[in-house]
Amino acid sequence: MATILLALLTACGQPTNSFGAIANKPADEGANNSGNDPATAQTGSIQPLIATSELVVGPNRMALGLLENNVPIPDAAQTHVHVRFFKLNGDQATLVGEEDAHYYGEGLGDRGTFITHPTFDAPGNWGVEVQVTRPGKPASVQRLGLQVTPKGDAVALGTPAPRSKTPTAGEVKDLKTITSAARPDPRLYRLSVDQAVTSGKPSIILFATPGFCQTAVCGPGVDVLGRLADRFGDKANAVHVEVYQYPFDPLKEVKMMQEWGLKSEPWLFLVDRTGHVTARFEGGITYRELEPEVAKLVQ
């Protein structure tokens, strides 16, 4: 399972021992849960890794995984994680935001992650300090360097959702020719993406390959999509898009992946009534994280 999680934790963070001189320390030093000086601390054996392939100017959903000796920690659900974000300029590091991360692991086994929502106001070098407090364990403080880009490859927040023509249940004799799910849910293939995002209703669009997922989180993601369809019914369109072309050759992605700018899977997008993307979720998802977001969308 550690190998699977390492495959998921793909990308943006690199370990660093120091942010140099740190300005703008919080007035409440209690925010530093480790009890160490946040300007100098680098302690503990925890390895924080970023499970988000692109960080961009503006709001982001950033996922963190925690490893110990290259194995996911077993007590993640009981672990408290506080994250601080720094803008780096040469040897200066300025604190610009901090928050407690929320752990989401339902249905994901040891592939659950800690989710934060940083907003970056400029591209370039940034830093994140991860303060970890586990039950009965020494506290840990680790730092990672981040690279923030002006924009990413995936469809951006606030932009129109691509009008992709995806196959529907009404067009095929067997749903297993348009999804690698073991037990396809016909509701998730009732509409094509272009029909969904132009329907005047909010849409939940999931790109995932449950039968061939590299990170083993696609199947649980499709299950979450089905639960959201149960919860919201005809108030929102739920659409699953298979990543690979039938007969599901891992070397042949469907063209919709390129239309949405996706270089990894799974990805889930929330689209509002006007057809604009309002939220993006990369990697493992849970019903507990998604349900409140969809509820706001359908109001």
PDB file of C-alpha atoms in Angstrom, residues 3-287:
ATOM      1  CA  THR A   3       3.894   2.030  -3.019  1.00  0.00           C
ATOM      2  CA  ILE A   4       0.377   3.006  -4.075  1.00  0.00           C
ATOM      3  CA  LEU A   5       0.382   6.061  -1.832  1.00  0.00           C
ATOM      4  CA  LEU A   6       3.798   7.120  -3.080  1.00  0.00           C
ATOM      5  CA  ALA A   7       2.435   6.933  -6.624  1.00  0.00           C
ATOM      6  CA  LEU A   8      -0.369   9.253  -5.577  1.00  0.00           C
ATOM      7  CA  LEU A   9       1.890  11.753  -3.858  1.00  0.00           C
ATOM      8  CA  THR A  10       3.184  13.151  -7.096  1.00  0.00           C
ATOM      9  CA  ALA A  11       4.608  16.349  -7.086  1.00  0.00           C
ATOM     10  CA  CYS A  12       4.855  19.828  -5.897  1.00  0.00           C
ATOM     11  CA  GLY A  13       6.760  19.618  -2.622  1.00  0.00           C
ATOM     12  CA  GLN A  14      10.472  19.220  -1.990  1.00  0.00           C
ATOM     13  CA  PRO A  15      12.018  18.945   1.489  1.00  0.00           C
ATOM     14  CA  THR A  16      13.937  21.966   2.737  1.00  0.00           C
ATOM     15  CA  ASN A  17      15.728  22.550   6.006  1.00  0.00           C
ATOM     16  CA  SER A  18      15.074  26.259   6.308  1.00  0.00           C
ATOM     17  CA  PHE A  19      13.082  29.168   4.982  1.00  0.00           C
ATOM     18  CA  GLY A  20      15.851  31.566   5.963  1.00  0.00           C
ATOM     19  CA  ALA A  21      14.786  34.641   7.935  1.00  0.00           C
ATOM     20  CA  ILE A  22      11.056  34.417   8.670  1.00  0.00           C
ATOM     21  CA  ALA A  23       9.023  37.591   8.943  1.00  0.00           C
ATOM     22  CA  ASN A  24       5.442  38.058  10.080  1.00  0.00           C
ATOM     23  CA  LYS A  25       5.361  35.410  12.785  1.00  0.00           C
ATOM     24  CA  PRO A  26       1.844  34.921  14.170  1.00  0.00           C
ATOM     25  CA  ALA A  27       1.097  36.877  17.307  1.00  0.00           C
ATOM     26  CA  ASP A  28      -0.318  33.713  18.859  1.00  0.00           C
ATOM     27  CA  GLU A  29       2.649  31.386  19.183  1.00  0.00           C
ATOM     28  CA  GLY A  30       0.175  28.744  20.319  1.00  0.00           C
ATOM     29  CA  ALA A  31      -0.485  28.151  16.636  1.00  0.00           C
ATOM     30  CA  ASN A  32       2.808  26.279  16.624  1.00  0.00           C
ATOM     31  CA  ASN A  33       1.500  22.979  17.957  1.00  0.00           C
ATOM     32  CA  SER A  34       4.926  21.380  18.238  1.00  0.00           C
ATOM     33  CA  GLY A  35       6.156  23.752  20.924  1.00  0.00           C
ATOM     34  CA  ASN A  36       9.258  24.465  18.836  1.00  0.00           C
ATOM     35  CA  ASP A  37      10.400  27.807  17.459  1.00  0.00           C
ATOM     36  CA  PRO A  38       8.742  27.960  14.018  1.00  0.00           C
ATOM     37  CA  ALA A  39      11.707  29.866  12.615  1.00  0.00           C
ATOM     38  CA  THR A  40      14.151  27.054  13.248  1.00  0.00           C
ATOM     39  CA  ALA A  41      12.285  23.815  13.886  1.00  0.00           C
ATOM     40  CA  GLN A  42      12.808  20.749  11.677  1.00  0.00           C
ATOM     41  CA  THR A  43      12.068  17.774  13.872  1.00  0.00           C
ATOM     42  CA  GLY A  44      10.556  14.314  13.862  1.00  0.00           C
ATOM     43  CA  SER A  45      10.549  11.373  11.474  1.00  0.00           C
ATOM     44  CA  ILE A  46       7.287  12.198   9.674  1.00  0.00           C
ATOM     45  CA  GLN A  47       7.561  12.644   5.908  1.00  0.00           C
ATOM     46  CA  PRO A  48       4.880  15.028   4.576  1.00  0.00           C
ATOM     47  CA  LEU A  49       4.290  14.676   0.855  1.00  0.00           C
ATOM     48  CA  ILE A  50       2.052  16.726  -1.409  1.00  0.00           C
ATOM     49  CA  ALA A  51      -0.575  14.754  -3.325  1.00  0.00           C
ATOM     50  CA  THR A  52      -1.445  17.577  -5.724  1.00  0.00           C
ATOM     51  CA  SER A  53       0.121  17.767  -9.161  1.00  0.00           C
ATOM     52  CA  GLU A  54      -0.355  21.506  -9.746  1.00  0.00           C
ATOM     53  CA  LEU A  55      -0.485  24.550  -7.490  1.00  0.00           C
ATOM     54  CA  VAL A  56      -1.546  27.782  -9.177  1.00  0.00           C
ATOM     55  CA  VAL A  57      -2.087  31.462  -8.467  1.00  0.00           C
ATOM     56  CA  GLY A  58      -5.451  31.823  -6.756  1.00  0.00           C
ATOM     57  CA  PRO A  59      -7.351  29.359  -4.550  1.00  0.00           C
ATOM     58  CA  ASN A  60      -6.189  25.740  -4.387  1.00  0.00           C
ATOM     59  CA  ARG A  61      -7.177  22.436  -2.819  1.00  0.00           C
ATOM     60  CA  MET A  62      -3.894  20.970  -1.600  1.00  0.00           C
ATOM     61  CA  ALA A  63      -3.661  17.401  -0.303  1.00  0.00           C
ATOM     62  CA  LEU A  64      -0.965  16.192   2.099  1.00  0.00           C
ATOM     63  CA  GLY A  65      -0.026  12.622   2.891  1.00  0.00           C
ATOM     64  CA  LEU A  66       2.009  11.648   5.949  1.00  0.00           C
ATOM     65  CA  LEU A  67       4.510   8.804   5.860  1.00  0.00           C
ATOM     66  CA  GLU A  68       6.761   7.332   8.527  1.00  0.00           C
ATOM     67  CA  ASN A  69       9.626   5.164   7.284  1.00  0.00           C
ATOM     68  CA  ASN A  70       7.984   5.327   3.840  1.00  0.00           C
ATOM     69  CA  VAL A  71       4.747   3.819   5.184  1.00  0.00           C
ATOM     70  CA  PRO A  72       1.469   5.740   5.669  1.00  0.00           C
ATOM     71  CA  ILE A  73       0.950   6.517   9.335  1.00  0.00           C
ATOM     72  CA  PRO A  74      -1.756   4.253  10.846  1.00  0.00           C
ATOM     73  CA  ASP A  75      -3.243   6.922  13.120  1.00  0.00           C
ATOM     74  CA  ALA A  76      -3.912   9.621  10.518  1.00  0.00           C
ATOM     75  CA  ALA A  77      -7.552  10.030  11.578  1.00  0.00           C
ATOM     76  CA  GLN A  78      -6.414  10.866  15.128  1.00  0.00           C
ATOM     77  CA  THR A  79      -3.562  13.135  14.044  1.00  0.00           C
ATOM     78  CA  HIS A  80      -3.688  16.944  14.187  1.00  0.00           C
ATOM     79  CA  VAL A  81      -1.979  18.798  11.338  1.00  0.00           C
ATOM     80  CA  HIS A  82      -1.441  22.552  11.255  1.00  0.00           C
ATOM     81  CA  VAL A  83      -0.047  24.071   8.057  1.00  0.00           C
ATOM     82  CA  ARG A  84       1.615  27.465   7.537  1.00  0.00           C
ATOM     83  CA  PHE A  85       2.289  28.992   4.121  1.00  0.00           C
ATOM     84  CA  PHE A  86       5.237  31.288   3.374  1.00  0.00           C
ATOM     85  CA  LYS A  87       6.119  33.472   0.409  1.00  0.00           C
ATOM     86  CA  LEU A  88       9.832  33.076  -0.301  1.00  0.00           C
ATOM     87  CA  ASN A  89      12.025  35.872  -1.614  1.00  0.00           C
ATOM     88  CA  GLY A  90      15.710  35.028  -1.551  1.00  0.00           C
ATOM     89  CA  ASP A  91      16.587  34.285   2.066  1.00  0.00           C
ATOM     90  CA  GLN A  92      13.403  35.921   3.354  1.00  0.00           C
ATOM     91  CA  ALA A  93      10.230  33.989   4.172  1.00  0.00           C
ATOM     92  CA  THR A  94       7.016  35.842   4.952  1.00  0.00           C
ATOM     93  CA  LEU A  95       4.107  34.076   6.603  1.00  0.00           C
ATOM     94  CA  VAL A  96       0.955  34.726   4.567  1.00  0.00           C
ATOM     95  CA  GLY A  97      -1.518  32.187   5.912  1.00  0.00           C
ATOM     96  CA  GLU A  98      -2.108  29.178   8.117  1.00  0.00           C
ATOM     97  CA  GLU A  99      -4.843  26.678   8.824  1.00  0.00           C
ATOM     98  CA  ASP A 100      -5.613  23.320  10.356  1.00  0.00           C
ATOM     99  CA  ALA A 101      -5.740  20.586   7.747  1.00  0.00           C
ATOM    100  CA  HIS A 102      -8.807  18.330   7.634  1.00  0.00           C
ATOM    101  CA  TYR A 103      -8.296  14.592   7.242  1.00  0.00           C
ATOM    102  CA  TYR A 104     -10.490  12.714   4.766  1.00  0.00           C
ATOM    103  CA  GLY A 105     -10.057   8.957   4.571  1.00  0.00           C
ATOM    104  CA  GLU A 106     -13.481   7.347   4.338  1.00  0.00           C
ATOM    105  CA  GLY A 107     -13.290   4.439   1.898  1.00  0.00           C
ATOM    106  CA  LEU A 108      -9.671   5.215   0.969  1.00  0.00           C
ATOM    107  CA  GLY A 109      -7.855   2.948   3.429  1.00  0.00           C
ATOM    108  CA  ASP A 110      -4.312   4.209   3.973  1.00  0.00           C
ATOM    109  CA  ARG A 111      -4.646   6.572   1.008  1.00  0.00           C
ATOM    110  CA  GLY A 112      -6.552   9.241   2.907  1.00  0.00           C
ATOM    111  CA  THR A 113      -5.072  12.735   2.872  1.00  0.00           C
ATOM    112  CA  PHE A 114      -5.053  15.983   4.832  1.00  0.00           C
ATOM    113  CA  ILE A 115      -6.718  18.785   2.867  1.00  0.00           C
ATOM    114  CA  THR A 116      -5.905  22.492   3.007  1.00  0.00           C
ATOM    115  CA  HIS A 117      -7.083  25.412   0.873  1.00  0.00           C
ATOM    116  CA  PRO A 118      -4.241  27.889   0.339  1.00  0.00           C
ATOM    117  CA  THR A 119      -4.584  30.954  -1.868  1.00  0.00           C
ATOM    118  CA  PHE A 120      -1.379  32.057  -3.585  1.00  0.00           C
ATOM    119  CA  ASP A 121      -1.231  35.638  -4.832  1.00  0.00           C
ATOM    120  CA  ALA A 122       1.845  35.272  -7.043  1.00  0.00           C
ATOM    121  CA  PRO A 123       3.761  32.577  -8.923  1.00  0.00           C
ATOM    122  CA  GLY A 124       7.206  31.438  -7.870  1.00  0.00           C
ATOM    123  CA  ASN A 125       8.787  29.850  -4.826  1.00  0.00           C
ATOM    124  CA  TRP A 126       6.661  29.273  -1.744  1.00  0.00           C
ATOM    125  CA  GLY A 127       7.138  27.233   1.390  1.00  0.00           C
ATOM    126  CA  VAL A 128       4.871  25.175   3.610  1.00  0.00           C
ATOM    127  CA  GLU A 129       5.548  24.228   7.204  1.00  0.00           C
ATOM    128  CA  VAL A 130       3.720  21.110   8.388  1.00  0.00           C
ATOM    129  CA  GLN A 131       3.255  20.736  12.159  1.00  0.00           C
ATOM    130  CA  VAL A 132       2.116  17.232  13.119  1.00  0.00           C
ATOM    131  CA  THR A 133       0.810  16.149  16.517  1.00  0.00           C
ATOM    132  CA  ARG A 134       0.017  12.436  16.935  1.00  0.00           C
ATOM    133  CA  PRO A 135      -1.455  10.717  19.987  1.00  0.00           C
ATOM    134  CA  GLY A 136       1.359   9.572  22.267  1.00  0.00           C
ATOM    135  CA  LYS A 137       4.085  10.509  19.758  1.00  0.00           C
ATOM    136  CA  PRO A 138       6.701  13.280  19.703  1.00  0.00           C
ATOM    137  CA  ALA A 139       5.558  16.319  17.748  1.00  0.00           C
ATOM    138  CA  SER A 140       7.032  16.858  14.296  1.00  0.00           C
ATOM    139  CA  VAL A 141       7.716  19.990  12.257  1.00  0.00           C
ATOM    140  CA  GLN A 142       8.781  19.663   8.624  1.00  0.00           C
ATOM    141  CA  ARG A 143       9.134  22.107   5.730  1.00  0.00           C
ATOM    142  CA  LEU A 144       8.598  21.715   2.014  1.00  0.00           C
ATOM    143  CA  GLY A 145       9.359  24.041  -0.858  1.00  0.00           C
ATOM    144  CA  LEU A 146       6.543  24.664  -3.341  1.00  0.00           C
ATOM    145  CA  GLN A 147       6.492  25.860  -6.922  1.00  0.00           C
ATOM    146  CA  VAL A 148       3.408  27.903  -7.778  1.00  0.00           C
ATOM    147  CA  THR A 149       2.657  28.515 -11.455  1.00  0.00           C
ATOM    148  CA  PRO A 150       0.565  31.279 -13.057  1.00  0.00           C
ATOM    149  CA  LYS A 151      -1.896  28.650 -14.254  1.00  0.00           C
ATOM    150  CA  GLY A 152      -2.150  24.883 -14.480  1.00  0.00           C
ATOM    151  CA  ASP A 153      -3.018  22.407 -17.199  1.00  0.00           C
ATOM    152  CA  ALA A 154      -6.397  21.331 -15.806  1.00  0.00           C
ATOM    153  CA  VAL A 155      -9.480  23.444 -16.487  1.00  0.00           C
ATOM    154  CA  ALA A 156      -9.247  26.462 -14.185  1.00  0.00           C
ATOM    155  CA  LEU A 157     -11.718  27.683 -11.616  1.00  0.00           C
ATOM    156  CA  GLY A 158     -14.200  30.187 -12.988  1.00  0.00           C
ATOM    157  CA  THR A 159     -13.758  29.115 -16.602  1.00  0.00           C
ATOM    158  CA  PRO A 160     -16.381  27.430 -18.815  1.00  0.00           C
ATOM    159  CA  ALA A 161     -16.412  23.651 -18.607  1.00  0.00           C
ATOM    160  CA  PRO A 162     -15.402  22.102 -21.952  1.00  0.00           C
ATOM    161  CA  ARG A 163     -18.420  20.847 -23.899  1.00  0.00           C
ATOM    162  CA  SER A 164     -17.036  17.326 -24.266  1.00  0.00           C
ATOM    163  CA  LYS A 165     -19.168  14.746 -26.023  1.00  0.00           C
ATOM    164  CA  THR A 166     -18.965  11.595 -23.914  1.00  0.00           C
ATOM    165  CA  PRO A 167     -20.771   8.294 -24.564  1.00  0.00           C
ATOM    166  CA  THR A 168     -24.069   7.689 -22.793  1.00  0.00           C
ATOM    167  CA  ALA A 169     -26.035   4.635 -21.709  1.00  0.00           C
ATOM    168  CA  GLY A 170     -28.563   5.251 -24.471  1.00  0.00           C
ATOM    169  CA  GLU A 171     -25.886   4.932 -27.154  1.00  0.00           C
ATOM    170  CA  VAL A 172     -24.391   1.560 -26.189  1.00  0.00           C
ATOM    171  CA  LYS A 173     -25.655  -1.989 -25.678  1.00  0.00           C
ATOM    172  CA  ASP A 174     -23.320  -2.676 -22.776  1.00  0.00           C
ATOM    173  CA  LEU A 175     -22.214  -0.098 -20.186  1.00  0.00           C
ATOM    174  CA  LYS A 176     -18.979  -2.013 -19.761  1.00  0.00           C
ATOM    175  CA  THR A 177     -17.852  -0.626 -23.123  1.00  0.00           C
ATOM    176  CA  ILE A 178     -17.846   2.917 -21.685  1.00  0.00           C
ATOM    177  CA  THR A 179     -16.698   2.282 -18.109  1.00  0.00           C
ATOM    178  CA  SER A 180     -14.268  -0.076 -16.407  1.00  0.00           C
ATOM    179  CA  ALA A 181     -16.437  -0.130 -13.270  1.00  0.00           C
ATOM    180  CA  ALA A 182     -17.231  -3.690 -12.169  1.00  0.00           C
ATOM    181  CA  ARG A 183     -20.915  -2.811 -11.588  1.00  0.00           C
ATOM    182  CA  PRO A 184     -21.761   0.239 -13.697  1.00  0.00           C
ATOM    183  CA  ASP A 185     -24.373   2.625 -12.312  1.00  0.00           C
ATOM    184  CA  PRO A 186     -26.575   3.650 -15.287  1.00  0.00           C
ATOM    185  CA  ARG A 187     -27.367   7.027 -13.695  1.00  0.00           C
ATOM    186  CA  LEU A 188     -23.752   8.124 -14.166  1.00  0.00           C
ATOM    187  CA  TYR A 189     -23.976   7.689 -17.959  1.00  0.00           C
ATOM    188  CA  ARG A 190     -27.444   9.125 -18.544  1.00  0.00           C
ATOM    189  CA  LEU A 191     -26.023  12.389 -19.910  1.00  0.00           C
ATOM    190  CA  SER A 192     -22.887  13.282 -21.840  1.00  0.00           C
ATOM    191  CA  VAL A 193     -20.683  16.000 -20.377  1.00  0.00           C
ATOM    192  CA  ASP A 194     -21.821  18.553 -22.954  1.00  0.00           C
ATOM    193  CA  GLN A 195     -25.468  17.817 -22.158  1.00  0.00           C
ATOM    194  CA  ALA A 196     -24.835  18.067 -18.411  1.00  0.00           C
ATOM    195  CA  VAL A 197     -22.954  21.369 -18.366  1.00  0.00           C
ATOM    196  CA  THR A 198     -25.463  23.075 -20.679  1.00  0.00           C
ATOM    197  CA  SER A 199     -28.562  21.743 -18.894  1.00  0.00           C
ATOM    198  CA  GLY A 200     -29.029  24.693 -16.545  1.00  0.00           C
ATOM    199  CA  LYS A 201     -28.414  22.417 -13.544  1.00  0.00           C
ATOM    200  CA  PRO A 202     -25.230  22.015 -11.479  1.00  0.00           C
ATOM    201  CA  SER A 203     -23.044  19.100 -12.538  1.00  0.00           C
ATOM    202  CA  ILE A 204     -20.554  16.758 -10.888  1.00  0.00           C
ATOM    203  CA  ILE A 205     -18.047  15.507 -13.460  1.00  0.00           C
ATOM    204  CA  LEU A 206     -15.647  12.706 -12.470  1.00  0.00           C
ATOM    205  CA  PHE A 207     -12.744  11.505 -14.625  1.00  0.00           C
ATOM    206  CA  ALA A 208     -11.655   8.127 -13.266  1.00  0.00           C
ATOM    207  CA  THR A 209     -10.766   4.606 -14.331  1.00  0.00           C
ATOM    208  CA  PRO A 210     -11.941   2.258 -11.576  1.00  0.00           C
ATOM    209  CA  GLY A 211     -10.557  -0.848 -13.284  1.00  0.00           C
ATOM    210  CA  PHE A 212      -7.072   0.470 -14.041  1.00  0.00           C
ATOM    211  CA  CYS A 213      -6.385   3.280 -11.562  1.00  0.00           C
ATOM    212  CA  GLN A 214      -2.700   3.768 -10.703  1.00  0.00           C
ATOM    213  CA  THR A 215      -3.523   5.004  -7.207  1.00  0.00           C
ATOM    214  CA  ALA A 216      -6.451   2.698  -6.316  1.00  0.00           C
ATOM    215  CA  VAL A 217      -8.686   5.673  -5.453  1.00  0.00           C
ATOM    216  CA  CYS A 218     -10.773   5.755  -8.658  1.00  0.00           C
ATOM    217  CA  GLY A 219     -13.174   3.000  -7.608  1.00  0.00           C
ATOM    218  CA  PRO A 220     -13.943   4.697  -4.283  1.00  0.00           C
ATOM    219  CA  GLY A 221     -14.383   7.957  -6.199  1.00  0.00           C
ATOM    220  CA  VAL A 222     -17.026   6.437  -8.473  1.00  0.00           C
ATOM    221  CA  ASP A 223     -18.764   5.076  -5.368  1.00  0.00           C
ATOM    222  CA  VAL A 224     -18.798   8.614  -3.926  1.00  0.00           C
ATOM    223  CA  LEU A 225     -20.302   9.917  -7.168  1.00  0.00           C
ATOM    224  CA  GLY A 226     -23.063   7.325  -6.850  1.00  0.00           C
ATOM    225  CA  ARG A 227     -23.765   8.396  -3.266  1.00  0.00           C
ATOM    226  CA  LEU A 228     -23.978  12.014  -4.387  1.00  0.00           C
ATOM    227  CA  ALA A 229     -26.482  10.958  -7.059  1.00  0.00           C
ATOM    228  CA  ASP A 230     -28.495   9.265  -4.293  1.00  0.00           C
ATOM    229  CA  ARG A 231     -28.367  12.383  -2.141  1.00  0.00           C
ATOM    230  CA  PHE A 232     -29.164  15.074  -4.698  1.00  0.00           C
ATOM    231  CA  GLY A 233     -31.215  13.227  -7.301  1.00  0.00           C
ATOM    232  CA  ASP A 234     -32.293  15.455 -10.180  1.00  0.00           C
ATOM    233  CA  LYS A 235     -30.966  18.593  -8.472  1.00  0.00           C
ATOM    234  CA  ALA A 236     -27.510  17.897  -9.962  1.00  0.00           C
ATOM    235  CA  ASN A 237     -26.130  15.936 -12.910  1.00  0.00           C
ATOM    236  CA  ALA A 238     -23.650  13.192 -11.968  1.00  0.00           C
ATOM    237  CA  VAL A 239     -21.411  12.095 -14.850  1.00  0.00           C
ATOM    238  CA  HIS A 240     -18.542   9.595 -14.845  1.00  0.00           C
ATOM    239  CA  VAL A 241     -16.015   9.735 -17.690  1.00  0.00           C
ATOM    240  CA  GLU A 242     -13.794   6.692 -18.220  1.00  0.00           C
ATOM    241  CA  VAL A 243     -10.138   7.658 -18.695  1.00  0.00           C
ATOM    242  CA  TYR A 244      -9.178   5.014 -21.282  1.00  0.00           C
ATOM    243  CA  GLN A 245     -10.601   4.041 -24.644  1.00  0.00           C
ATOM    244  CA  TYR A 246     -12.385   0.715 -24.895  1.00  0.00           C
ATOM    245  CA  PRO A 247     -11.102  -1.984 -24.613  1.00  0.00           C
ATOM    246  CA  PHE A 248      -9.449   0.194 -21.983  1.00  0.00           C
ATOM    247  CA  ASP A 249      -5.891   0.291 -23.272  1.00  0.00           C
ATOM    248  CA  PRO A 250      -3.812   2.212 -20.676  1.00  0.00           C
ATOM    249  CA  LEU A 251      -1.826   3.701 -23.561  1.00  0.00           C
ATOM    250  CA  LYS A 252      -4.912   5.254 -25.169  1.00  0.00           C
ATOM    251  CA  GLU A 253      -6.659   7.937 -23.159  1.00  0.00           C
ATOM    252  CA  VAL A 254     -10.021   9.281 -24.242  1.00  0.00           C
ATOM    253  CA  LYS A 255      -9.776  12.668 -25.954  1.00  0.00           C
ATOM    254  CA  MET A 256     -11.787  14.271 -23.163  1.00  0.00           C
ATOM    255  CA  MET A 257      -8.721  14.023 -20.926  1.00  0.00           C
ATOM    256  CA  GLN A 258      -6.900  16.404 -23.249  1.00  0.00           C
ATOM    257  CA  GLU A 259      -9.967  18.640 -23.609  1.00  0.00           C
ATOM    258  CA  TRP A 260      -9.973  19.110 -19.831  1.00  0.00           C
ATOM    259  CA  GLY A 261      -6.166  19.404 -19.587  1.00  0.00           C
ATOM    260  CA  LEU A 262      -5.770  16.333 -17.368  1.00  0.00           C
ATOM    261  CA  LYS A 263      -2.392  14.616 -17.008  1.00  0.00           C
ATOM    262  CA  SER A 264      -3.345  12.452 -14.051  1.00  0.00           C
ATOM    263  CA  GLU A 265      -6.413  10.733 -12.673  1.00  0.00           C
ATOM    264  CA  PRO A 266      -8.792  10.844 -10.944  1.00  0.00           C
ATOM    265  CA  TRP A 267     -10.147  14.399 -11.122  1.00  0.00           C
ATOM    266  CA  LEU A 268     -13.590  15.635 -10.091  1.00  0.00           C
ATOM    267  CA  PHE A 269     -15.061  18.998 -11.112  1.00  0.00           C
ATOM    268  CA  LEU A 270     -18.091  20.863  -9.823  1.00  0.00           C
ATOM    269  CA  VAL A 271     -19.838  22.946 -12.479  1.00  0.00           C
ATOM    270  CA  ASP A 272     -22.521  25.531 -11.713  1.00  0.00           C
ATOM    271  CA  ARG A 273     -25.806  26.217 -13.503  1.00  0.00           C
ATOM    272  CA  THR A 274     -24.077  28.542 -15.966  1.00  0.00           C
ATOM    273  CA  GLY A 275     -21.567  25.874 -17.000  1.00  0.00           C
ATOM    274  CA  HIS A 276     -18.568  27.307 -15.133  1.00  0.00           C
ATOM    275  CA  VAL A 277     -16.146  25.295 -12.992  1.00  0.00           C
ATOM    276  CA  THR A 278     -16.494  26.203  -9.317  1.00  0.00           C
ATOM    277  CA  ALA A 279     -14.304  23.552  -7.638  1.00  0.00           C
ATOM    278  CA  ARG A 280     -11.629  20.987  -8.511  1.00  0.00           C
ATOM    279  CA  PHE A 281     -10.674  17.833  -6.597  1.00  0.00           C
ATOM    280  CA  GLU A 282      -7.620  15.844  -7.621  1.00  0.00           C
ATOM    281  CA  GLY A 283      -6.923  12.352  -6.286  1.00  0.00           C
ATOM    282  CA  GLY A 284      -8.887  10.559  -3.605  1.00  0.00           C
ATOM    283  CA  ILE A 285     -12.279  12.007  -2.670  1.00  0.00           C
ATOM    284  CA  THR A 286     -14.765  11.242   0.082  1.00  0.00           C
ATOM    285  CA  TYR A 287     -18.478  11.806   0.513  1.00  0.00           C
TER     286      TYR A 287
END
